[in-house]
Short mmCIF file of C-alpha atoms in Angstrom, two decimals:
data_model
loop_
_atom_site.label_atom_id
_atom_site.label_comp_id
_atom_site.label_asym_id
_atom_site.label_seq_id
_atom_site.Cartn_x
_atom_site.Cartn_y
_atom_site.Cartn_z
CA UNK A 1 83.05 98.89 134.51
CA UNK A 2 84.07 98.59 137.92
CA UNK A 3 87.91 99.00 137.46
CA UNK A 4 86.72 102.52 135.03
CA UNK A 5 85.31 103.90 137.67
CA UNK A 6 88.01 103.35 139.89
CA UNK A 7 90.62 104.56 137.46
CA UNK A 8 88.06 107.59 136.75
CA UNK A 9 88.19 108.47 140.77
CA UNK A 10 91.71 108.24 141.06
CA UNK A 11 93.06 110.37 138.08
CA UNK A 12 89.99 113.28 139.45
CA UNK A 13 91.76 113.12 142.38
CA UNK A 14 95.21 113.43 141.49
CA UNK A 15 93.98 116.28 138.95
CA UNK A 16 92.67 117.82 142.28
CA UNK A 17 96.14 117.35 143.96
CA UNK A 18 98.10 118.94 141.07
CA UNK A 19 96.18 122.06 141.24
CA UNK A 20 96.89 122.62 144.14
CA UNK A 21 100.65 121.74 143.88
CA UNK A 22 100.77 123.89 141.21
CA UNK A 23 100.45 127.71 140.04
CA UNK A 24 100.36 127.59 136.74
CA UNK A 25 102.50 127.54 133.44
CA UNK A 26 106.00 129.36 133.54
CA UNK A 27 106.56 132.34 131.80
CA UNK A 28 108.99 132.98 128.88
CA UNK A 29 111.34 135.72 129.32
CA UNK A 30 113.74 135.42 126.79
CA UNK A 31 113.74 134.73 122.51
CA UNK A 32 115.94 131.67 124.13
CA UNK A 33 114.60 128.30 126.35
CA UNK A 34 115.10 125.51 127.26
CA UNK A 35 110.98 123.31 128.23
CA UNK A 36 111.05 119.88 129.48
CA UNK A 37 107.60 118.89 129.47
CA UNK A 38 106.51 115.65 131.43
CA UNK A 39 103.82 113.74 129.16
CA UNK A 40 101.35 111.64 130.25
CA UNK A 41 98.32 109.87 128.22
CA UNK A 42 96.47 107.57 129.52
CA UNK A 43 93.10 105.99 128.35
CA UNK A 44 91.21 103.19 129.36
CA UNK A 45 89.01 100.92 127.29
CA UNK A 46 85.84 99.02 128.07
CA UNK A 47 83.00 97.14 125.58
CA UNK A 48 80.57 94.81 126.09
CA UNK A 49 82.61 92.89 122.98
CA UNK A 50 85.89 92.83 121.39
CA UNK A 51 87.24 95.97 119.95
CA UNK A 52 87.79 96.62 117.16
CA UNK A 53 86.03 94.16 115.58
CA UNK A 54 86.87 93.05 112.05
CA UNK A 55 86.28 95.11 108.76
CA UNK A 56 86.11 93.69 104.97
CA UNK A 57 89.24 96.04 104.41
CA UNK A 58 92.84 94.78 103.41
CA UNK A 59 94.67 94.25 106.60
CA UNK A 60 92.54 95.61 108.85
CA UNK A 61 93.68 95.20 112.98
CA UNK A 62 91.82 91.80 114.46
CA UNK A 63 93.60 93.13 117.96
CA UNK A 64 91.53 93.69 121.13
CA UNK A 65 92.13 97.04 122.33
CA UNK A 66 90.18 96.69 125.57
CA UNK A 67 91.86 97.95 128.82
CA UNK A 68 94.16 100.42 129.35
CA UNK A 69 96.16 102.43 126.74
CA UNK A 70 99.86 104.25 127.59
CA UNK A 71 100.44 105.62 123.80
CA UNK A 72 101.86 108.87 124.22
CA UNK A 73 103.08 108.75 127.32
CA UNK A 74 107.01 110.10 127.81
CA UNK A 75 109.02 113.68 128.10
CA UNK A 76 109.31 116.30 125.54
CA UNK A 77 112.61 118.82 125.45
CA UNK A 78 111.65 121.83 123.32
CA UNK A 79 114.78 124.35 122.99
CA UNK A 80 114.59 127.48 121.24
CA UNK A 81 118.02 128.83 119.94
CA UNK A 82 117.50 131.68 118.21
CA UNK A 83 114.29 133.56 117.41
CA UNK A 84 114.09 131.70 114.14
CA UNK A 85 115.44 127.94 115.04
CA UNK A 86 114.28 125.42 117.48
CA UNK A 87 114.16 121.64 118.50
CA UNK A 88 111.93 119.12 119.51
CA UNK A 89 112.44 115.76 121.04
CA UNK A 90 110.24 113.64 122.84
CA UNK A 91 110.65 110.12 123.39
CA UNK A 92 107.35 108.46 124.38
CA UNK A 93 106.01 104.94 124.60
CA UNK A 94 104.50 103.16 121.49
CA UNK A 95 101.66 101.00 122.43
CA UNK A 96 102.03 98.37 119.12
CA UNK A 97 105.85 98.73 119.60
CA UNK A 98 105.49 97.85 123.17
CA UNK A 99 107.81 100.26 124.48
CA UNK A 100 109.66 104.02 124.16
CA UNK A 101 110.06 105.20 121.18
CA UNK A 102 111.65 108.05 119.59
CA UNK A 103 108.54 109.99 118.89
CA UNK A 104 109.42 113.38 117.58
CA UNK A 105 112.88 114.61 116.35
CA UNK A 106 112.96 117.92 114.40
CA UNK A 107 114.59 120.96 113.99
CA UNK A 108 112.08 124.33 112.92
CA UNK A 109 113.39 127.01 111.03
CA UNK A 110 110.64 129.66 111.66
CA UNK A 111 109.90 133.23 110.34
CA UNK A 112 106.26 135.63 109.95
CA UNK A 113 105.73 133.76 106.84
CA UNK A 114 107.54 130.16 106.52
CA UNK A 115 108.25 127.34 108.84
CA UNK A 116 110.59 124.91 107.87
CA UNK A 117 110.70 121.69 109.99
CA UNK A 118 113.31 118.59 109.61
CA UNK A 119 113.40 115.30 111.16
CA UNK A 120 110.46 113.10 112.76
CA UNK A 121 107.20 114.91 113.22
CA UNK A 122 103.36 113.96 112.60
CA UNK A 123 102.52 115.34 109.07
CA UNK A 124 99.99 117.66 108.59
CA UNK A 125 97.51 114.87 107.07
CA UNK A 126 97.13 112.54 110.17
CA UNK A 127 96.15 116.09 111.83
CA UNK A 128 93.41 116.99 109.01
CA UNK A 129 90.58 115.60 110.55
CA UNK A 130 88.21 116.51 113.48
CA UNK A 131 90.00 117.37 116.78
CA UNK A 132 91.38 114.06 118.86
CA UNK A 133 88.89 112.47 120.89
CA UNK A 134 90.39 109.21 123.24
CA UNK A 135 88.90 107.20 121.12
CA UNK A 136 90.90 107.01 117.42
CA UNK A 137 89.45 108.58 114.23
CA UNK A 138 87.26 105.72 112.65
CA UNK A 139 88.95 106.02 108.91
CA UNK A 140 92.05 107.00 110.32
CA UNK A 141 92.98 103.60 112.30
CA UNK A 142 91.27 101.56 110.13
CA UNK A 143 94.44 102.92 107.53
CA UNK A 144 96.85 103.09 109.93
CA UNK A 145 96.00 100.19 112.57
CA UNK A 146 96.85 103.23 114.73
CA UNK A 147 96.07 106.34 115.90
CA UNK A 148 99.53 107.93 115.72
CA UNK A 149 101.15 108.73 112.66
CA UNK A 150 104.35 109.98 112.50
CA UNK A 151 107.26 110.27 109.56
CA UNK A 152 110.75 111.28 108.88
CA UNK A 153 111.24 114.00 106.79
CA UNK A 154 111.23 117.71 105.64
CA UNK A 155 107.83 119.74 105.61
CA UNK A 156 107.71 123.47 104.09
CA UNK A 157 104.76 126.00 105.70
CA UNK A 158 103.86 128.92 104.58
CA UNK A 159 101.80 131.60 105.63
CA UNK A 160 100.49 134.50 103.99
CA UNK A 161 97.00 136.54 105.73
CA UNK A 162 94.10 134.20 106.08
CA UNK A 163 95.84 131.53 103.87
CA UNK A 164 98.15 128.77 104.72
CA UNK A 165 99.83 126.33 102.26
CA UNK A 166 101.83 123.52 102.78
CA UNK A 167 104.71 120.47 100.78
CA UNK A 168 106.19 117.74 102.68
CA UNK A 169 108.78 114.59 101.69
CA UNK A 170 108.83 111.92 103.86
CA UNK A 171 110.21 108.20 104.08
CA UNK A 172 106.49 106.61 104.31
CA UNK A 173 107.75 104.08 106.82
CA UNK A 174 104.51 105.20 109.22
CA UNK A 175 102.33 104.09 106.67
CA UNK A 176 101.82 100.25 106.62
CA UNK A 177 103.74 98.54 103.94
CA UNK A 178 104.90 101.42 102.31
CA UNK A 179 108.45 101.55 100.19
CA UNK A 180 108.64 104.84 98.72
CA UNK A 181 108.72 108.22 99.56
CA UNK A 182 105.12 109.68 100.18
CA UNK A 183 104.59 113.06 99.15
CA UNK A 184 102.36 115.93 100.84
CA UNK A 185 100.54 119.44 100.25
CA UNK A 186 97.37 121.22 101.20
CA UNK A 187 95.87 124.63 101.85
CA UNK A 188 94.24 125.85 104.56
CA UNK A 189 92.23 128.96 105.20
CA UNK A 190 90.86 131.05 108.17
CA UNK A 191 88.86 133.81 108.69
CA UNK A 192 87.65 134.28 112.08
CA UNK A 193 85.18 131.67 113.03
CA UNK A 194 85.59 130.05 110.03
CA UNK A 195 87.92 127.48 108.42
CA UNK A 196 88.68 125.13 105.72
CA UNK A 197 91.11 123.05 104.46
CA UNK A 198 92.56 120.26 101.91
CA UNK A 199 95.19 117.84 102.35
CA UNK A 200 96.55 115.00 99.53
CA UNK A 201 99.07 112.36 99.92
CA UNK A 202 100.63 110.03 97.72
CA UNK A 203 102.65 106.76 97.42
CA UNK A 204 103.78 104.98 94.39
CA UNK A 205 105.26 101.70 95.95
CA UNK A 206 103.95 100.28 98.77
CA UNK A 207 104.05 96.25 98.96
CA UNK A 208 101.83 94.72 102.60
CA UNK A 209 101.50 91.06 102.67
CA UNK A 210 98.64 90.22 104.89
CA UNK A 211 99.72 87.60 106.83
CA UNK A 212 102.45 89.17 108.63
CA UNK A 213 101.23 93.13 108.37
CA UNK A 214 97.44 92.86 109.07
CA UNK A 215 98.21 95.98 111.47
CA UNK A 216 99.70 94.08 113.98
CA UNK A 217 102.26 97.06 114.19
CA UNK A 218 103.55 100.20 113.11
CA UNK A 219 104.61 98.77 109.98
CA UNK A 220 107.91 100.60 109.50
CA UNK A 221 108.68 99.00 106.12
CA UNK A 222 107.36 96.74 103.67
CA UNK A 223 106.53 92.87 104.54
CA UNK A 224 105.83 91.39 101.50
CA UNK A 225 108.04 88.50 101.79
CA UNK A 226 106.27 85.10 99.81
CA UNK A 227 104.38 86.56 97.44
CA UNK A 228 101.94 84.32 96.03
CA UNK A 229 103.71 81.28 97.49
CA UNK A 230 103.39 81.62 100.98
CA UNK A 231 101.18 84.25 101.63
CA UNK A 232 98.79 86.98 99.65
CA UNK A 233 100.15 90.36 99.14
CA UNK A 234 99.18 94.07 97.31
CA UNK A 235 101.79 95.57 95.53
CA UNK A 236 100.61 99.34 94.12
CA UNK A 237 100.02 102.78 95.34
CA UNK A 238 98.25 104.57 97.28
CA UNK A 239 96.43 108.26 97.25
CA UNK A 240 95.12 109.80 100.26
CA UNK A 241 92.40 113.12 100.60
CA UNK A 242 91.43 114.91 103.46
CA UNK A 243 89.05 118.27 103.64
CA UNK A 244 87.96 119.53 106.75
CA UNK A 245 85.29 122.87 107.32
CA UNK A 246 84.50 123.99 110.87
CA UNK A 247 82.98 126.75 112.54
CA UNK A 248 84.28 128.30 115.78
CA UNK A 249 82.68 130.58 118.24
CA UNK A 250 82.80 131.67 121.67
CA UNK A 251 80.29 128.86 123.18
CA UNK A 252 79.28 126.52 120.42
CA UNK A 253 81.38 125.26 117.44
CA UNK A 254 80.90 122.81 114.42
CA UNK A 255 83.22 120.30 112.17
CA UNK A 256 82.91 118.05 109.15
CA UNK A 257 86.00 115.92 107.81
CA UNK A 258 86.00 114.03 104.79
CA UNK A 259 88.67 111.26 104.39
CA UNK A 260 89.38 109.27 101.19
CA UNK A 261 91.76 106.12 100.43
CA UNK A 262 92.42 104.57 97.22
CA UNK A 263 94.52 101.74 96.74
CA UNK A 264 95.56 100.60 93.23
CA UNK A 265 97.55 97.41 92.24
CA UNK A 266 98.00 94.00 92.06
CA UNK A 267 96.59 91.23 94.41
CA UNK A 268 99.38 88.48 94.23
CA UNK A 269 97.82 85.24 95.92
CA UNK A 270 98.46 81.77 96.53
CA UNK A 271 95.29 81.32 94.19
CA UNK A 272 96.38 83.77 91.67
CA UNK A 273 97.19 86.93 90.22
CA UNK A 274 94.85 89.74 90.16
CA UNK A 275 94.06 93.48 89.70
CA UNK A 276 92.75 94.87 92.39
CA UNK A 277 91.43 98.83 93.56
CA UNK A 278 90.14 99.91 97.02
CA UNK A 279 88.54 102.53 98.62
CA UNK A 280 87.72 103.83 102.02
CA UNK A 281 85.50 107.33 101.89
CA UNK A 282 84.46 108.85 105.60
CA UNK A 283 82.53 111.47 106.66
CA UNK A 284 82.33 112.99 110.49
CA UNK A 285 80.21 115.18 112.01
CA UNK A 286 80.81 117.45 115.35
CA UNK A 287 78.49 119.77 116.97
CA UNK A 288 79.78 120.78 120.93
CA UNK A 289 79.03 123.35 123.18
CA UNK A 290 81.03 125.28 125.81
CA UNK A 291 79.66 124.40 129.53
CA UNK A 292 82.08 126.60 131.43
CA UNK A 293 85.96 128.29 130.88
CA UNK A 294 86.75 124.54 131.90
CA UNK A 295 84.03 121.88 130.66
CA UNK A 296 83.11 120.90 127.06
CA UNK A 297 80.50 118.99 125.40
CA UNK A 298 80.33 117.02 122.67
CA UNK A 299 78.50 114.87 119.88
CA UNK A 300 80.27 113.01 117.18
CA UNK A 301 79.05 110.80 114.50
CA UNK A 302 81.69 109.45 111.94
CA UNK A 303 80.36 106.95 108.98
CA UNK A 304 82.56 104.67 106.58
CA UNK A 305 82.31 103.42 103.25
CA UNK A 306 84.16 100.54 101.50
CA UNK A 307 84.44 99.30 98.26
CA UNK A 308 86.37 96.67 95.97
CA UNK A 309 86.87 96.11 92.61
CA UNK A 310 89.07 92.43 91.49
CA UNK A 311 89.34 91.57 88.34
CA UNK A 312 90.87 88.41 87.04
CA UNK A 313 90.68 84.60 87.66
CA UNK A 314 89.96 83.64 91.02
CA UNK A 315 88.71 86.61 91.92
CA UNK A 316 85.83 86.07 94.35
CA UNK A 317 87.77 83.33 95.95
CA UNK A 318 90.70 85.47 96.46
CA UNK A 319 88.03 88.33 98.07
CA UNK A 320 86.72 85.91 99.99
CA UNK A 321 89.82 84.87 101.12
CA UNK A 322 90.91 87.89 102.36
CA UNK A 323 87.65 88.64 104.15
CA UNK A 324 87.35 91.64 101.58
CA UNK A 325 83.85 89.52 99.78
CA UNK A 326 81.21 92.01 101.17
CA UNK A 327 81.92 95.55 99.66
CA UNK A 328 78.44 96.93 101.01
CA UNK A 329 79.57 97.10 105.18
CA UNK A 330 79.08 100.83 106.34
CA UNK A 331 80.71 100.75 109.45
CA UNK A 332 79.77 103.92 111.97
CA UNK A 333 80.99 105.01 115.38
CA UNK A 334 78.95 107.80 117.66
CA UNK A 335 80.23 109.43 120.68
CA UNK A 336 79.85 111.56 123.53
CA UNK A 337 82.79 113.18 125.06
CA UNK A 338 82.63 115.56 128.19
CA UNK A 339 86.48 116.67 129.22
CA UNK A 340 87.41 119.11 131.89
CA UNK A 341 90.28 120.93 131.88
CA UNK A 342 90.89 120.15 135.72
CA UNK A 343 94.07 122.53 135.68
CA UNK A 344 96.50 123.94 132.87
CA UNK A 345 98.68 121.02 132.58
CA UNK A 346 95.80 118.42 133.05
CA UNK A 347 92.87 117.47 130.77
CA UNK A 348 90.28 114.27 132.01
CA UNK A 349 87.83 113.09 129.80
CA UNK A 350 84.73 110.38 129.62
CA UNK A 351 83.80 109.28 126.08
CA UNK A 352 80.02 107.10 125.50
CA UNK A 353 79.68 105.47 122.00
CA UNK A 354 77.69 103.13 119.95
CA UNK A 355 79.45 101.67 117.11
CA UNK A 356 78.85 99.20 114.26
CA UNK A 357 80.85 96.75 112.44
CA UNK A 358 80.33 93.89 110.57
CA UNK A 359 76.49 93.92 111.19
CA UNK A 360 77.93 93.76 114.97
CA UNK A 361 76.74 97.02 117.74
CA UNK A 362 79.39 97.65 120.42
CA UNK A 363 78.96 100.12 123.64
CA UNK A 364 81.64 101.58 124.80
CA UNK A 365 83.28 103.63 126.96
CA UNK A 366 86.49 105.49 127.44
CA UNK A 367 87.95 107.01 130.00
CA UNK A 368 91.15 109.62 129.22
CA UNK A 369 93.89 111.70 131.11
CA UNK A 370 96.15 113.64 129.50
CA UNK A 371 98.62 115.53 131.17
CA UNK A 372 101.36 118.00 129.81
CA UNK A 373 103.58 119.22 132.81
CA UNK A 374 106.40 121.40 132.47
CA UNK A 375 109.04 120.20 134.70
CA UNK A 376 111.87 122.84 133.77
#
């Protein structure tokens, strides 16, 4: 707690420092630009215990996040060429990689109506739930073993009054284990205060062997290597849903997400050959209020279910095996977050929460800067 605190003084006071140094953003003057934005997004970690601790889910991340976090972190060149095309690339450190990564690479075709984007952006679903908080979406990183999610590929938007509707391709490789294409659409609608939306996913092959995935890293491709002889693997597909409703007014606003996995194939083992189906169903709740132009409240409270179905010989040792035996853990996380917007380019923040898993409480506490500086 001692080394938050310090961490916490010294980013207020370089927040203070910038604002002075600085005047504000730049102003566009022309349909053409050239940004180079200067990222920087750094959160630190502490818990009275090990975070995250384990879940009965298939490959679920065992890895101690405490301390500090860099994710995020690099510089961003946007260039507009026309009025209708533009680029994006931002390089940026990967905290599982354990160094810079090519983050985003993508080239926008844009009009009133459509936006076409091509190359390696987030898609839309990672971005379907509540607003970021520092500390990662509950059902989200329990999928991913990250909070970052990003894909190669071509997504299609478009726009038409209160109602927008999009289809994306991708290569999968941001989703663990995954060795097809996954495939993307939703709808979203807006109408003042008020919004909702719908977002699906799907994969027909992915193949994760737990031994070596077990969200360790951005799995990038598959790693089922030793099927059955070596190690235990999952070989099936994989469906994703995600709804989200909010409310938005001047002072106060309010969210709910819902977030669904279903996994469908076969468990290949060292002690046999099953059939095997998973799900993961979330809910989160979001209720914040506007302090001043500059400081926001808020109080989150997101709740997971889990559930398993094997069927074949072997069965409960295989579950057991693969810590997946209990199918009745509700894990929860609830949080307070307070973030000022020190000055344009920088945002500090100081998340509380209580969370539960595996019959285990956790306190926590999470400290965040983010800062997003436009350097030409």
């Amino acid at each position: 707690m001692k080394n938050l605190l310090m961490i916490s003084a010294s980013l207020i006071l370089a927040a203070a420092n910038s604002a002075l140094a600085h005047d504000g953003p730049h102003d566009d003057e022309a349909a053409d630009y050239t940004h180079i934005n200067l990222l920087t997004h750094i959160r630190y970690l502490s818990a009275g215990s090990a975070w995250p601790a384990p879940l009965p889910v298939l490959g679920a991340s065992s890895e101690d996040r405490r301390g500090a976090w860099y994710g995020g972190s690099g510089i961003e060149w946007r260039q507009r060429w026309t009025a209708e095309i533009d680029t994006q690339l931002m390089a940026a450190y990967d905290e599982h990689e354990q160094g810079v990564v090519l983050d985003h690479a993508v080239i926008r075709y844009q009009t009133d109506a459509v936006q076409l984007a091509l190359g390696r952006q987030s898609p839309v679903l990672a971005e379907a739930g509540l607003s970021a908080w520092a500390l990662p979406d509950l059902w989200l990183y329990t999928v991913l073993g990250d909070d970052h999610w990003h894909e190669d590929g071509l997504a299609l938007r478009y726009t038409t009054g209160k109602l927008m509707a999009h289809a994306g391709v991708f290569n999968g490789h941001g989703y663990p284990g995954a060795e097809s294409a996954m495939w993307t659409a939703g709808l979203a609608w807006q109408d003042g205060p008020w919004s909702v939306a719908g977002h699906a996913a799907y994969l027909s092959d992915v193949n994760r062997s737990f031994a070596t995935d077990a969200h360790s890293g951005h799995s990038h491709a598959g790693q089922a290597v030793g099927c059955g002889k070596l190690t235990d693997c999952l070989a099936g597909k994989s469906t994703l849903l995600r709804a989200k409703a909010g409310w938005q007014g001047e002072q106060y606003w309010l969210q709910s997400a819902w977030s669904w996995q279903q996994q469908d194939g076969q468990l290949d083992s060292t002690l046999g050959r099953i059939s095997y189906q998973g799900e993961l169903n979330s809910l989160a709740l979001e209720g914040g209020v506007k302090l001043t132009d500059s400081i926001k409240l808020a109080l989150r409270h997101e709740w997971m279910g889990i559930a398993h179905e094997l069927a074949g010989v072997n069965a409960a040792q295989i579950a057991s095996k693969n810590g997946i035996a209990n199918s009745d853990e509700q894990p929860y996380q609830t949080g307070l977050r307070l973030a000022w917007q020190a000055h344009p380019a920088h945002l500090l923040a100081l998340e509380l929460h209580q969370t539960r898993r595996s019959g285990e409480s956790n306190h926590l506490a999470m400290l965040q800067w983010q800062m997003n500086l436009r350097v030409y």
